Structures are given as structure tokens and as C-alpha cells.
Coordinates of C-alpha atoms and ligand atoms in Angstrom, one line a residue:
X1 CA -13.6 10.2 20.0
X2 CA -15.8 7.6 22.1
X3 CA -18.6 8.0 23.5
X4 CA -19.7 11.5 25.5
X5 CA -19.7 11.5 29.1
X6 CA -22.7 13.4 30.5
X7 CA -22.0 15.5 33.9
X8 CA -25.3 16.2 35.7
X9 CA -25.1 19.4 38.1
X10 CA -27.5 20.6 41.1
X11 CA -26.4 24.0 41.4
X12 CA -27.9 24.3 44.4
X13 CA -27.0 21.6 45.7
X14 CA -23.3 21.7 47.7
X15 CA -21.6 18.9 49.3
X16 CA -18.8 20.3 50.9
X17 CA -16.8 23.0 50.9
X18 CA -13.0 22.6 50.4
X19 CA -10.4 23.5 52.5
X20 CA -7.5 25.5 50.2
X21 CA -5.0 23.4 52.4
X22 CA -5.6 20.4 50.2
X23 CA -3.2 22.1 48.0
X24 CA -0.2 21.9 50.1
X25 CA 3.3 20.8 49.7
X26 CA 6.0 19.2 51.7
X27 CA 9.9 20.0 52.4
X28 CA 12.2 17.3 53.5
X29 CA 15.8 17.4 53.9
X30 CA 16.4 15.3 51.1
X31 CA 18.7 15.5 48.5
X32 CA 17.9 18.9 46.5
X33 CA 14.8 19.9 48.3
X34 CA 16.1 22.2 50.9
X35 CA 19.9 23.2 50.2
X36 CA 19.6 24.0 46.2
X37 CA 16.5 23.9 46.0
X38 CA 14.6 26.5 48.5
X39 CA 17.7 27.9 49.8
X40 CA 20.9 28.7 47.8
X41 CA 22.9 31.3 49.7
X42 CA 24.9 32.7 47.3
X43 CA 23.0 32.0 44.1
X44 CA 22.4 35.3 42.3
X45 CA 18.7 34.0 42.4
X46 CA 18.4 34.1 46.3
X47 CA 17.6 37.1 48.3
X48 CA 18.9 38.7 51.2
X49 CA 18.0 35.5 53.6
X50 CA 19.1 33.0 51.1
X51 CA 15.8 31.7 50.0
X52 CA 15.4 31.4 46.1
X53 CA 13.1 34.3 44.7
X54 CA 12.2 32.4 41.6
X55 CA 10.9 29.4 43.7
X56 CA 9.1 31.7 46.0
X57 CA 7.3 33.5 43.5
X58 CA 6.5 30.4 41.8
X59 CA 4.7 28.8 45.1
X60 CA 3.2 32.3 45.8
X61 CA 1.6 31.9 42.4
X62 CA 0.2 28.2 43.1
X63 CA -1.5 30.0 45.9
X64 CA 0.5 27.5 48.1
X65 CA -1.5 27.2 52.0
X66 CA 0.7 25.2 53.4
X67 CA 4.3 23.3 53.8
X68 CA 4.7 20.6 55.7
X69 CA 8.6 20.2 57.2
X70 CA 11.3 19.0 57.9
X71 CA 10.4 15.2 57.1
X72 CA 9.6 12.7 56.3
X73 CA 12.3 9.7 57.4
X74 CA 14.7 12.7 58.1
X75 CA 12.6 13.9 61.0
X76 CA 12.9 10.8 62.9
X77 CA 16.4 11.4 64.7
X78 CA 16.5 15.4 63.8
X79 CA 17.8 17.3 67.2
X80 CA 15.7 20.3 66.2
X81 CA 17.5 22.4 69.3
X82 CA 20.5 22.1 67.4
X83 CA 18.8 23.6 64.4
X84 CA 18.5 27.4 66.1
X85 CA 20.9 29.3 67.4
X86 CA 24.3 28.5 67.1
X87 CA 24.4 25.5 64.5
X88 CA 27.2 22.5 63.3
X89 CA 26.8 20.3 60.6
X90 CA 25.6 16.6 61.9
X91 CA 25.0 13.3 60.0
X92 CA 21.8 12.6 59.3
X93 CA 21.1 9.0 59.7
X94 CA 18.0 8.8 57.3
X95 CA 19.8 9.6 54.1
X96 CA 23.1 9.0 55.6
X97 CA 24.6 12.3 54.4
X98 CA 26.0 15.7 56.2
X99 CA 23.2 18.1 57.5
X100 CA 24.4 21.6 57.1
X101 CA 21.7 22.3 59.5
X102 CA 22.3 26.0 58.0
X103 CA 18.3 25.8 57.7
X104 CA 16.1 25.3 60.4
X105 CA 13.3 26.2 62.4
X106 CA 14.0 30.0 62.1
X107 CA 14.9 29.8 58.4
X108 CA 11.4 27.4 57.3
X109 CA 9.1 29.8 59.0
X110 CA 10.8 32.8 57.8
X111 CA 10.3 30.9 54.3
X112 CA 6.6 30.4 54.8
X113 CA 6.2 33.5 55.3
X114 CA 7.5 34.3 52.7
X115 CA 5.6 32.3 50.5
X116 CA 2.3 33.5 52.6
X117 CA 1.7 29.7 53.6
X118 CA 0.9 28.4 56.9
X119 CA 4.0 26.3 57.9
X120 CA 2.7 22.5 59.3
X121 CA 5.9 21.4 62.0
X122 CA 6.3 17.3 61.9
X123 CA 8.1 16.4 65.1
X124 CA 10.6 14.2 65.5
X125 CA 8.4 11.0 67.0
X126 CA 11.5 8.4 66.2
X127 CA 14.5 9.7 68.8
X128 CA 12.6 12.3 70.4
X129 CA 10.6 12.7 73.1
X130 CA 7.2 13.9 74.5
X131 CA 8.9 17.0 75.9
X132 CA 11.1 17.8 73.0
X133 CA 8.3 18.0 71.0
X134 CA 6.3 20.1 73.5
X135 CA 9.9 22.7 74.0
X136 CA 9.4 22.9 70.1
X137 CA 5.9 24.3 70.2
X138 CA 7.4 26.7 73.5
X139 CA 10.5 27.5 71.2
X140 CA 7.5 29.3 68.5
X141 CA 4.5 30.2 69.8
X142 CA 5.1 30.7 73.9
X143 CA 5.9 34.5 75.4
X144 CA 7.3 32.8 78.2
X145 CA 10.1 29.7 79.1
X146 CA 13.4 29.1 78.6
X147 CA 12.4 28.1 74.6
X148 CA 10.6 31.1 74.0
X149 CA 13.4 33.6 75.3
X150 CA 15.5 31.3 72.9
X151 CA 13.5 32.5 70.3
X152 CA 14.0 35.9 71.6
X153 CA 17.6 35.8 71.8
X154 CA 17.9 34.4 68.3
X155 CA 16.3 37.7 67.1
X156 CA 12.3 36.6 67.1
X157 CA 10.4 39.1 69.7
X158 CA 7.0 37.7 69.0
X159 CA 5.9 34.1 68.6
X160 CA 5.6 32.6 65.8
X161 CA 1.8 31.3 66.9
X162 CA 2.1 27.6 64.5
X163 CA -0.8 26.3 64.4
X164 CA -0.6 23.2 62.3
X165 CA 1.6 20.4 63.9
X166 CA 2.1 16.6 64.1
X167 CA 3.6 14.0 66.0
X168 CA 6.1 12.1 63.5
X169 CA 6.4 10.8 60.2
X170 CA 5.7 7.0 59.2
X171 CA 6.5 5.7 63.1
X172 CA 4.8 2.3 62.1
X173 CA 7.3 1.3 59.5
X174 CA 10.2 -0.9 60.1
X175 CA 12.6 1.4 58.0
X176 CA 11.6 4.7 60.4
X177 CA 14.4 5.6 63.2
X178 CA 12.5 4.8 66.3
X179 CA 9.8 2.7 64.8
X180 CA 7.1 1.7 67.1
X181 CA 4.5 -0.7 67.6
X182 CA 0.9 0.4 67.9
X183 CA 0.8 0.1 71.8
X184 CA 4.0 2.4 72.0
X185 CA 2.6 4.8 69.5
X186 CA -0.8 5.2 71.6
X187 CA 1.3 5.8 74.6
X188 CA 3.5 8.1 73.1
X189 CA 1.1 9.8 71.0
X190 CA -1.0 10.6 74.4
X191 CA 2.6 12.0 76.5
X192 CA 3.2 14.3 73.3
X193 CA -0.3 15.6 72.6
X194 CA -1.1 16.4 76.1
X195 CA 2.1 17.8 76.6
X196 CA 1.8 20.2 73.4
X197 CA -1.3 21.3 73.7
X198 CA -0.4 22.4 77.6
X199 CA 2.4 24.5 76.2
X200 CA -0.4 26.2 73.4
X201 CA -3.9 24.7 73.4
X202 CA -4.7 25.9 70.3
X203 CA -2.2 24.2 67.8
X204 CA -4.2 21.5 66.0
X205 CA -2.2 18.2 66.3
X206 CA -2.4 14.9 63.2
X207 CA -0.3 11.9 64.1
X208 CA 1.4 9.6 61.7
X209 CA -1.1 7.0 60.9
X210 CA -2.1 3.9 58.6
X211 CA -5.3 3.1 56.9
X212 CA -5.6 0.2 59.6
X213 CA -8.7 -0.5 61.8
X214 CA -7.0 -2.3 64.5
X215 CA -3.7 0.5 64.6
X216 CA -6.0 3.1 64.8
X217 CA -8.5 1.6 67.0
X218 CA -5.3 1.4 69.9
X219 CA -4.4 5.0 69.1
X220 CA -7.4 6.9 69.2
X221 CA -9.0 4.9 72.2
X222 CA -5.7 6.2 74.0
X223 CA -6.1 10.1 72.7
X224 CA -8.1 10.6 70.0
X225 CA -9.8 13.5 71.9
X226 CA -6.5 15.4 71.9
X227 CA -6.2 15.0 68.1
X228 CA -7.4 17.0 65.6
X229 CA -6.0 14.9 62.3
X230 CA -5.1 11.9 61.1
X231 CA -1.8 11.9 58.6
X232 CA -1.7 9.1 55.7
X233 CA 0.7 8.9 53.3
X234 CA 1.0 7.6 49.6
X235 CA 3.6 6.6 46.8
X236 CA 2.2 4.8 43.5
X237 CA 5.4 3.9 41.5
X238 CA 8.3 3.5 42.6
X239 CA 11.7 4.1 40.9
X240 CA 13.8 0.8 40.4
X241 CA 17.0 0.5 42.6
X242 CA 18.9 1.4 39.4
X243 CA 17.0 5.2 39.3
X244 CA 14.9 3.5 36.3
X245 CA 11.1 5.8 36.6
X246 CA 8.4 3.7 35.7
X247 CA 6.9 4.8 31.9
X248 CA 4.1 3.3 30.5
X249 CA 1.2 5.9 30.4
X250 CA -1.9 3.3 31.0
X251 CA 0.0 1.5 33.5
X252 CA 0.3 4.2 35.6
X253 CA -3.0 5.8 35.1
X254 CA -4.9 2.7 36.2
X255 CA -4.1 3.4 39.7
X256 CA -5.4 6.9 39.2
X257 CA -7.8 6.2 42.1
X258 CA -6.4 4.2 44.6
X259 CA -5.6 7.4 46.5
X260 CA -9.9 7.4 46.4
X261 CA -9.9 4.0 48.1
X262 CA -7.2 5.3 50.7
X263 CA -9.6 8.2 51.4
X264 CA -12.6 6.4 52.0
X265 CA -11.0 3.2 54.1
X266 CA -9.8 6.0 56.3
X267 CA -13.2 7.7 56.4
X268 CA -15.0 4.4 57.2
X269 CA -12.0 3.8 60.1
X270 CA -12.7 7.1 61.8
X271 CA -16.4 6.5 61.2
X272 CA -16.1 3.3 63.5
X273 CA -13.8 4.5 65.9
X274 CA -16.5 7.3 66.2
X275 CA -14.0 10.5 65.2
X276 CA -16.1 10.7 62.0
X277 CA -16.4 14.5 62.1
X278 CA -14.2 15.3 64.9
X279 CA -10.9 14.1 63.4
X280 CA -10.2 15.6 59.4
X281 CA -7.5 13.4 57.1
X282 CA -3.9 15.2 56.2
X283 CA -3.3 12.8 53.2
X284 CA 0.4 14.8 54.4
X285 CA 2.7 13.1 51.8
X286 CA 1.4 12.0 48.1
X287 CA 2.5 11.7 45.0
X288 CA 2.4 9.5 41.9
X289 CA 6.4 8.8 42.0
X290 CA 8.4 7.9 45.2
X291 CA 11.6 9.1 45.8
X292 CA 14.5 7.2 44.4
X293 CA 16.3 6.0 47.3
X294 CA 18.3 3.4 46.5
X295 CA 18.6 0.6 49.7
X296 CA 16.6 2.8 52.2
X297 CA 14.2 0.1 53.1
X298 CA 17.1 -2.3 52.8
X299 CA 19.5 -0.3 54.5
X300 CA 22.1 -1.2 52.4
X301 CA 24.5 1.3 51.3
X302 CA 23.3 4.8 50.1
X303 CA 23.9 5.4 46.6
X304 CA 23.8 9.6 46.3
X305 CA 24.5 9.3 42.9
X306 CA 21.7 7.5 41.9
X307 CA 19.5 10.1 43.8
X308 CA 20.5 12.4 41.2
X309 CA 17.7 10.4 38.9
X310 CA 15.1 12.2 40.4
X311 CA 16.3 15.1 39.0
X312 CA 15.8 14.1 35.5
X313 CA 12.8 16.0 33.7
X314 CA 11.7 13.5 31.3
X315 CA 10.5 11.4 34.2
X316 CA 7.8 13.7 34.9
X317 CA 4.8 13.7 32.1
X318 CA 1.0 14.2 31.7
X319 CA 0.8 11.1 33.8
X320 CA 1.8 12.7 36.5
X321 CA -0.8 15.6 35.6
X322 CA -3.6 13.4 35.2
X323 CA -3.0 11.9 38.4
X324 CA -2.4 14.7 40.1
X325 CA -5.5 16.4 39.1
X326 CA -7.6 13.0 39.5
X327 CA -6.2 12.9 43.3
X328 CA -7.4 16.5 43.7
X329 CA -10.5 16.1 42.6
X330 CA -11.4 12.8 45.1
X331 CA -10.2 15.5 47.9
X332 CA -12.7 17.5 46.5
X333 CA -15.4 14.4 46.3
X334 CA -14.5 13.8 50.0
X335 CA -14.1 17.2 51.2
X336 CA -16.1 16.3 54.0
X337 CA -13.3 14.7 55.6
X338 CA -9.8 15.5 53.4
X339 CA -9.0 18.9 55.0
X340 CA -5.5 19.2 54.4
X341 CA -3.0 17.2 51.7
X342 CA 0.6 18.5 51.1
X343 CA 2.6 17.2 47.8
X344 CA 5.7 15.6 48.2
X345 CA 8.0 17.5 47.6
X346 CA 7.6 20.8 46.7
X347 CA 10.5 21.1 45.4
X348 CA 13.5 19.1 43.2
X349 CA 13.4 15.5 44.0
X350 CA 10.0 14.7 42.0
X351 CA 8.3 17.4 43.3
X352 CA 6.4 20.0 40.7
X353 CA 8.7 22.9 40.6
X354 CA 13.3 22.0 39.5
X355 CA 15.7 24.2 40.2
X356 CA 18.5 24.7 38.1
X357 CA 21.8 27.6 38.6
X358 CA 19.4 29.9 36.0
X359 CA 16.3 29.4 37.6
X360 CA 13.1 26.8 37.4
X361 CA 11.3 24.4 35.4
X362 CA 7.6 24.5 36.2
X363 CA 6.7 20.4 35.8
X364 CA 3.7 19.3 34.3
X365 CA 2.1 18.6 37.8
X366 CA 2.8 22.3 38.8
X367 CA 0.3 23.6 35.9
X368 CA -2.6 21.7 37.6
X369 CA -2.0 22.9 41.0
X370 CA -1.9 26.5 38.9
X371 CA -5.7 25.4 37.5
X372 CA -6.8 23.8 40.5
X373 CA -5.5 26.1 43.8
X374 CA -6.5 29.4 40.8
X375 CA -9.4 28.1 39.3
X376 CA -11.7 26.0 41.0
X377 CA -13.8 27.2 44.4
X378 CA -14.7 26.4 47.6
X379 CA -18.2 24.8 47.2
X380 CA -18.7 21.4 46.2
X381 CA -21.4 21.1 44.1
X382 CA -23.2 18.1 43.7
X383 CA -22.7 16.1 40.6
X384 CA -23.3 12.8 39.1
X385 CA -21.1 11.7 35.9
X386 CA -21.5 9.3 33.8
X387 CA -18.5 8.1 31.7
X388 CA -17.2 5.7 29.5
X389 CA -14.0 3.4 30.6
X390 CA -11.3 2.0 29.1
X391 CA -9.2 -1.0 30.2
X392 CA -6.0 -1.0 30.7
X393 CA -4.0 -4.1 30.4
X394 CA -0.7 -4.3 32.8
X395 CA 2.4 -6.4 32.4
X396 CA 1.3 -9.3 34.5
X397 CA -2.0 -9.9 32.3
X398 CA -4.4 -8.3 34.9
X399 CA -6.9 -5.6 33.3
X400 CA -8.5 -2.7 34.9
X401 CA -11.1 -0.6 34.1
X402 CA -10.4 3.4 34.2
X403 CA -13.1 5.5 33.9
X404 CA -12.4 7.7 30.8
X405 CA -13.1 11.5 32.3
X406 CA -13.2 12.6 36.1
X407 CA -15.2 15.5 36.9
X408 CA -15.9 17.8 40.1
X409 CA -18.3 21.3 39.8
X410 CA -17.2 23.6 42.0
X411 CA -18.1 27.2 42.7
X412 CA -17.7 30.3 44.8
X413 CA -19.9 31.0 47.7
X414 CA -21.0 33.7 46.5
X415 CA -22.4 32.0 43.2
X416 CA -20.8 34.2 40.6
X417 CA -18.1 31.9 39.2
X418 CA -17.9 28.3 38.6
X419 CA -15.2 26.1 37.7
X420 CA -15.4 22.5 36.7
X421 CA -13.0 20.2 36.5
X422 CA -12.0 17.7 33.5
X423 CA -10.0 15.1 33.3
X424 CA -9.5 12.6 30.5
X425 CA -7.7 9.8 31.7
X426 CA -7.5 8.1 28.3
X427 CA -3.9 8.2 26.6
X428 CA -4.9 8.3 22.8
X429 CA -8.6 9.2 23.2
X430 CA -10.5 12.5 23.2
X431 CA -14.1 13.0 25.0
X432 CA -16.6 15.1 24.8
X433 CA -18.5 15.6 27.9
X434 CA -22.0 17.0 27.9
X435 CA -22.6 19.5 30.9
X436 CA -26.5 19.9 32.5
X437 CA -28.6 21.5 34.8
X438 CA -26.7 25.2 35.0
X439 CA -29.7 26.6 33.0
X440 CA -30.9 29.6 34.8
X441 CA -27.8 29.7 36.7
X442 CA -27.0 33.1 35.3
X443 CA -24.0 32.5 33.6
X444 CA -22.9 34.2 30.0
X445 CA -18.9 33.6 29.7
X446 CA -16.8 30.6 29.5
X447 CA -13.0 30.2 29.8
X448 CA -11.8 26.7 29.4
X449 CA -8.1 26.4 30.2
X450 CA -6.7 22.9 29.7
X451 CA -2.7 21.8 30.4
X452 CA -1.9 19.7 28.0
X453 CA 1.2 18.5 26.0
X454 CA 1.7 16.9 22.3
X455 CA 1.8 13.3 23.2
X456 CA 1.4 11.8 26.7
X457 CA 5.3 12.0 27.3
X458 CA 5.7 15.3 26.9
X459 CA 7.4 17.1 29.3
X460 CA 9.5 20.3 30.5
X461 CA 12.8 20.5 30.8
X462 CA 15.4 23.5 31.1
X463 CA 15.9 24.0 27.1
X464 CA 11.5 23.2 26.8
X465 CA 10.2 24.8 29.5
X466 CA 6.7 25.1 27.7
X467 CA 6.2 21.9 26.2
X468 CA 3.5 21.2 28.6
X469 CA 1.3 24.5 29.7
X470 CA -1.8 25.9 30.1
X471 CA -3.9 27.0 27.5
X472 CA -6.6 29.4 27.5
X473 CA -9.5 29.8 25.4
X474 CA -13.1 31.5 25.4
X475 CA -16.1 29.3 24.5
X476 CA -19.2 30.4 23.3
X477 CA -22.3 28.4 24.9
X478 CA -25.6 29.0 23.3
X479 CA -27.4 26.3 26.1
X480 CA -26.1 26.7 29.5
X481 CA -28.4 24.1 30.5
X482 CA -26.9 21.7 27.7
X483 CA -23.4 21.7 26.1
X484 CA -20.6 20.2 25.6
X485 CA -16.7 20.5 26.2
X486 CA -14.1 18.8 23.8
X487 CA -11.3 17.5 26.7
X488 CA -8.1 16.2 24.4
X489 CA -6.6 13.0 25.2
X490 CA -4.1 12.8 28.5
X491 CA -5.8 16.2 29.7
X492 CA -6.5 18.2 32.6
X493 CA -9.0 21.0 32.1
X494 CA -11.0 23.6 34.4
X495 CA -13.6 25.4 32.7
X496 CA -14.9 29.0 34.5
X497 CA -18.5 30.1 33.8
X498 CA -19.2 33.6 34.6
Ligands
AHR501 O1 10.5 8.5 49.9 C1 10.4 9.6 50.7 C2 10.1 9.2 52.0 O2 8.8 8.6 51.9 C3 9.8 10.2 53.1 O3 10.9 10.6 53.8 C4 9.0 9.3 54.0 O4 8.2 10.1 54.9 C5 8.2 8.5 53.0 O5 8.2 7.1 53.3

């Protein structure tokens, strides 16, 4: 055990409160995510419109707000008009496969319903234009127009009324279908929002963007004031061309808080571009892994088979759940300005929750969304933490210093619950942290629940499906204004006072 780490909270102090939509996912027609994994027609697990009941309970559960769809690199040539109505399979030129195109706009919103999130439409920015994107917003939420009696006529009477929408996916990047230079993007970005919001003024609109002053600077000079959010994306390790998943623990631990730094270089770009305020950050695709996809940015050939590494379990271990939960809390931190963030994926691919023919495995990272979306509340309280670090030493000799827990006291408005979060970053190393300053806040009960596994590999898979979990136990705290909480090495805790 090293040294205690000593969290300081002002109960009555709050910093922020946190929008639930920072625990979003993401649904790209990739691989397994969509065919397989949220809709199996056919599969004695799917119900009467196809969509998997095991997978919707399990995102219902998660409390999931929000799903963002149908790309990613997919959505860059997707002809969403050919997706309702009467549908043929197309090649999809992102992942160079057949589309069954058997799911589409009907069948994702029908799906968030289902799950009781808000669905979040990303447009197709590459190959499409202004007024597609504007007919899509017409096609759900308008009474009247050609697109809405399309709607009609497909069997939807009212309108859909989507509120969360953005214009493209990753346009700035060379491998995108339809890429495009800042200039362009301004321009474009100003047709499409002004176009969309005439069709329905109150959708809120993100673009794609990138945490760069200048980019920015061109786009939101050109229509920041029709934009409501700014989308940023982020991958931390990326599988090998050969479907190889990146192991080491400390290795991929230390970057534990670049998604921070991403945060706050975006904050300080809106803050000098004056949208500070005005515009909130989707972080709308994260995740520790990337996708393995062989030769995408390469455009050589696609390899499907090796996409099929994703799918392997053992890739997925408490250092995904640390990270997860240490990205979750610097939303928190910054909840000022991080208003929405969606995982990517949801599902299969290395999402949190695998399908299988017999049903799911819930992946380590899936337990901390549990703790976090269940367990921790909408005021940020404000804290200071003081905490030993460790260094990590990576392959190339360079050593960085990760701080040993991560912490974030949250609680409901109301004041009757709190739940703070814990995080012990260190691979081999309990902590203890010492928790002040909730003295006369009226608590008497404590339930710590902690996800955790035997070693820092540990993992679910189909024949283990609990070999990382959540425990739950009561603590008995003589001091509210002064105790302490064990955290076990490679941890992710949230403790509840009552
Ligand atoms: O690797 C997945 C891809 O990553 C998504 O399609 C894209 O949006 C991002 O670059």
C-alpha cells in the first residue's frame, strides 16, 4: 500500500452539474455492431422488430441517454433515402462490404426507443449534400413535405421530433469519403446548418471538428452562431495491422488522461473563438482501443477476417475500466463544457457489451458505465485531491508520471445521496484515500461498490462472464468528516453516502 491520497470536499460548493448524455454510445455499420449485434432477425433472442432483447435490456440498464448513428467513416457516402422505404443491398465503400441496408432510419429510431435513449443522427457530410441533410431532418420531425409524407407512407403518422444532430463524421481526414479542407467545411457547414434548422429550428446541430485553433477559427467565424456543439473524437491504442490488441497494463494506463488534455485544448479553442458557453463539446466517438481495420487509412485491401479480432474477449481488461472511468470522471471535472460523449461502439467491435448466438458478455468497461450512469449524480461538487504517482516506463525509454487514484464527488440536487468516484490507476498497488469535509453533511450509510477483477488482465468472456463484476459492500464510518476507503489495485469504485 503507498502512501494515502487525501480527497478534500466542499459540500457546498458545486461546480457543474452533469449532463447524463456524457454516458452515450455510438452505432456504426461496422462489422458486428448493427447486423449481429443490435439486430438479428431471426435469432431466438430478437423480438418482434428484430432487435436483440438481451442487448436492449442491457443498455436500458446502463441508463443509456443517447446513441449516436449510423457512422462513423460509414456515413460519409451513406444514401440515407435509400435506407427507408423500399430498400436493396449497396456496397459500402468505407468498409468495402455489402450493406443489407435492412436497418435504417426507421429501424435505429424505433431501436432508441426502445432503449428509452435519445437517438443523435450524423449526416452524411462526405457525398452528401446541404439539402440531403436538411430532407433528413424533414423525413423525422416535419408534418409537412414530400419527406415527411414519406415518413407517413412508411407507417410513421407523427414525427419523430430528433433533436440531437450533426453535420458528418471526421470530414478533415484524408481517409474520410469526401474529405474537405477547412474553407470547404466552413462553407458547407453554413449551407447544411442553415438549411436544417429552417426545416426544424429546434434540432441542436455539432459538426465534425478537431482540437485545432486555426480549423476552428475558419469554421465558427463562418457559422458558429447556428451551432450548438462541437464533435471531437478519440482512439488511444490502436490494434496492429495483424489484429494484434496492445497489452501491457502501465503502458496503456499512462495515457489515462490525455482525453483531459483533449478536453481542455478544446475548451481554451472555443474560449478564443468566443463560443465559450454558447457551444458545449460531444467528445462523440472515444475509446481506449480503435477498431481493427486493417489498411483503412492505407486503403489497401480490406481484410474482414482480421476484423474478426475485435471480437476476442481477452482484449478487453481492467485497463480498459480504468480508463474508462478516468475519462468519465474528466467529463465530470469539465462538465462545464463536456455535455454529451457517446462510446464507440456500443456494441461488438470493442464496444462494452458482445453478442454471441446465446446471448451477451457484459465487458469490463460495461460495469463502470453500470457504477457511473447508476451511481454517481448530477452535481459536481468541488474537490481537491491529493495523490501519490507512479511512473510508468514505456518501450521507447520515456517515463510518465500517473497519478495513483482519480476522484470526482458528486451528488444529487436534492442533497440526500452522494457518490464519489475512485480510481486507482496503479497495476499492483492498493491506496487508501482519506475522505474530508462531509462532517455535518447528514449522512449515516455507506455502500462502496467497486468492479474489479483478480489480476489486471482479467476479463469476461462467454464461459467467465463474471470474472470482472461489481461488488457491493456496506461500510461502517464512525467520522464522516474523516475516513478512509481501501481502493484495490487496477480499480474502479463509487462509494454512496446516505
Ligand atoms: O475506427 C472507427 C472509425 O474511427 C470510425 O468509423 C471513424 O469515425 C473513426 O475514425
Amino acid at each position: 500500500m503507498s502512501q494515502p491520497a487525501i480527497l478534500d470536499i466542499l459540500p457546498d460548493h458545486v461546480d457543474g452539474n452533469r449532463d447524463m448524455m456524457i454516458f452515450g454510445h455510438f452505432l456504426e455499420h461496422f462489422h458486428r455492431q448493427i447486423y449481429g449485434g443490435v439486430y438479428e432477425p431471426g435469432s431466438h433472442l430478437a423480438d418482434e422488430n428484430g432487435f436483440r432483447r438481451d442487448v436492449i435490456e442491457a443498455l436500458r440498464k446502463i441508463k443509456t441517454p443517447i446513441i449516436r448513428w449510423p457512422g462513423g467513416c460509414f456515413v460519409s457516402a451513406y444514401p440515407w433515402k435509400k435506407g427507408v422505404g423500399q430498400r436493396v443491398p449497396y456496397y459500402d465503400k468505407a468498409w468495402r462490404v455489402e450493406e443489407p441496408n435492412s436497418f435504417g432510419t426507421d429501424e435505429f429510431l424505433r431501436f432508441c426507443r426502445e432503449v428509452g435513449a435519445a437517438p443523435f443522427i450524423c449526416t452524411n457530410a462526405g457525398t452528401g449534400s446541404a439539402e440531403d441533410m436538411a430532407d433528413w431532418v424533414e423525413y423525422c420531425n416535419l408534418e409537412i413535405g414530400e419527406w415527411a409524407a414519406r415518413r407517413r407512407a412508411n407507417g410513421h403518422d407523427q414525427p419523430f421530433n430528433v433533436r440531437y444532430w450533426s453535420i458528418g463524421n471526421e470530414n478533415y481526414g484524408a481517409w474520410e469519403m469526401g474529405a474537405k479542407t477547412a474553407d470547404e467545411w466552413a462553407r458547407l457547414v453554413l449551407e447544411a446548418a442553415k438549411m436544417m434548422k429552417r426545416v426544424d429550428h429546434r434540432i441542436e446541430l455539432a459538426i465534425a471538428s478537431i482540437p485545432d485553433l486555426d480549423w476552428n477559427a475558419k469554421v465558427l467565424r463562418a457559422a458558429g452562431d447556428l451551432l450548438d456543439w462541437i464533435s471531437i473524437h478519440g482512439y488511444w491504442s490502436r490494434a496492429s495491422d495483424e489484429g494484434v490488441f496492445e497489452k501491457g497494463y502501465d503502458n496503456l494506463i499512462a495515457r489515462a488522461f490525455e482525453p483531459e488534455e483533449r478536453i481542455v485544448a478544446v475548451k481554451h479553442i472555443l474560449g478564443s473563438l468566443g463560443y465559450l458557453g454558447k457551444l458545449r463539446i460531444a467528445f462523440d466517438e472515444w475509446n481506449l482501443r480503435g477498431w481493427c481495420h486493417p489498411n483503412f487509412m492505407s486503403f489497401g485491401p480490406a481484410d474482414h477476417a482480421l476484423m474478426d479480432a475485435n471480437d476476442i474477449n481477452s482484449n478487453y481488461n481492467m485497463a480498459d475500466a480504468v480508463f474508462t472511468a478516468c475519462f468519465l470522471n474528466s467529463c465530470l471535472r469539465h462538465c462545464d463544457v463536456v455535455g454529451m460523449a457517446n462510446f464507440s461502439p456500443a456494441v461488438n467491435t470493442v464496444g462494452a457489451i458482445f453478442t454471441h448466438a446465446d446471448g451477451i458478455v457484459l465487458r469490463p468497461t460495461y460495469h463502470v458505465f453500470d457504477l457511473f450512469a447508476n451511481h454517481s449524480y448530477g452535481e459536481v461538487l468541488h474537490s481537491a485531491l491529493a495523490t501519490p504517482s507512479f511512473d510508468v516506463k514505456s518501450d521507447d525509454g520515456t517515463s510518465t508520471s500517473v497519478r495513483h487514484l482519480d476522484a470526482v464527488a458528486t451528488r444529487d440536487s436534492a442533497g440526500g445521496v452522494m457518490g464519489i468516484t475512485l480510481v486507482n490507476l496503479h497495476g499492483r498497488e492498493g491506496i487508501s484515500c482519506r475522505i474530508r469535509g462531509l462532517g455535518g453533511s447528514g449522512f449515516d450509510s455507506a455502500i462502496l461498490r467497486t468492479v474489479n477483477g483478480e489480476s489486471a488482465e482479467s476479463y469476461n468472456n462467454i464461459d467467465r462472464p463474471d470474472a470482472v463484476a461489481i461488488s457491493e459492500r456496506r461500510l461502517t464510518i464512525d467520522d464522516m468528516n474523516d475516513f478512509s476507503v481501501d481502493c484495490p489495485a487496477h480499480s474502479v469504485s463509487l462509494l454512496n453516502l446516505v
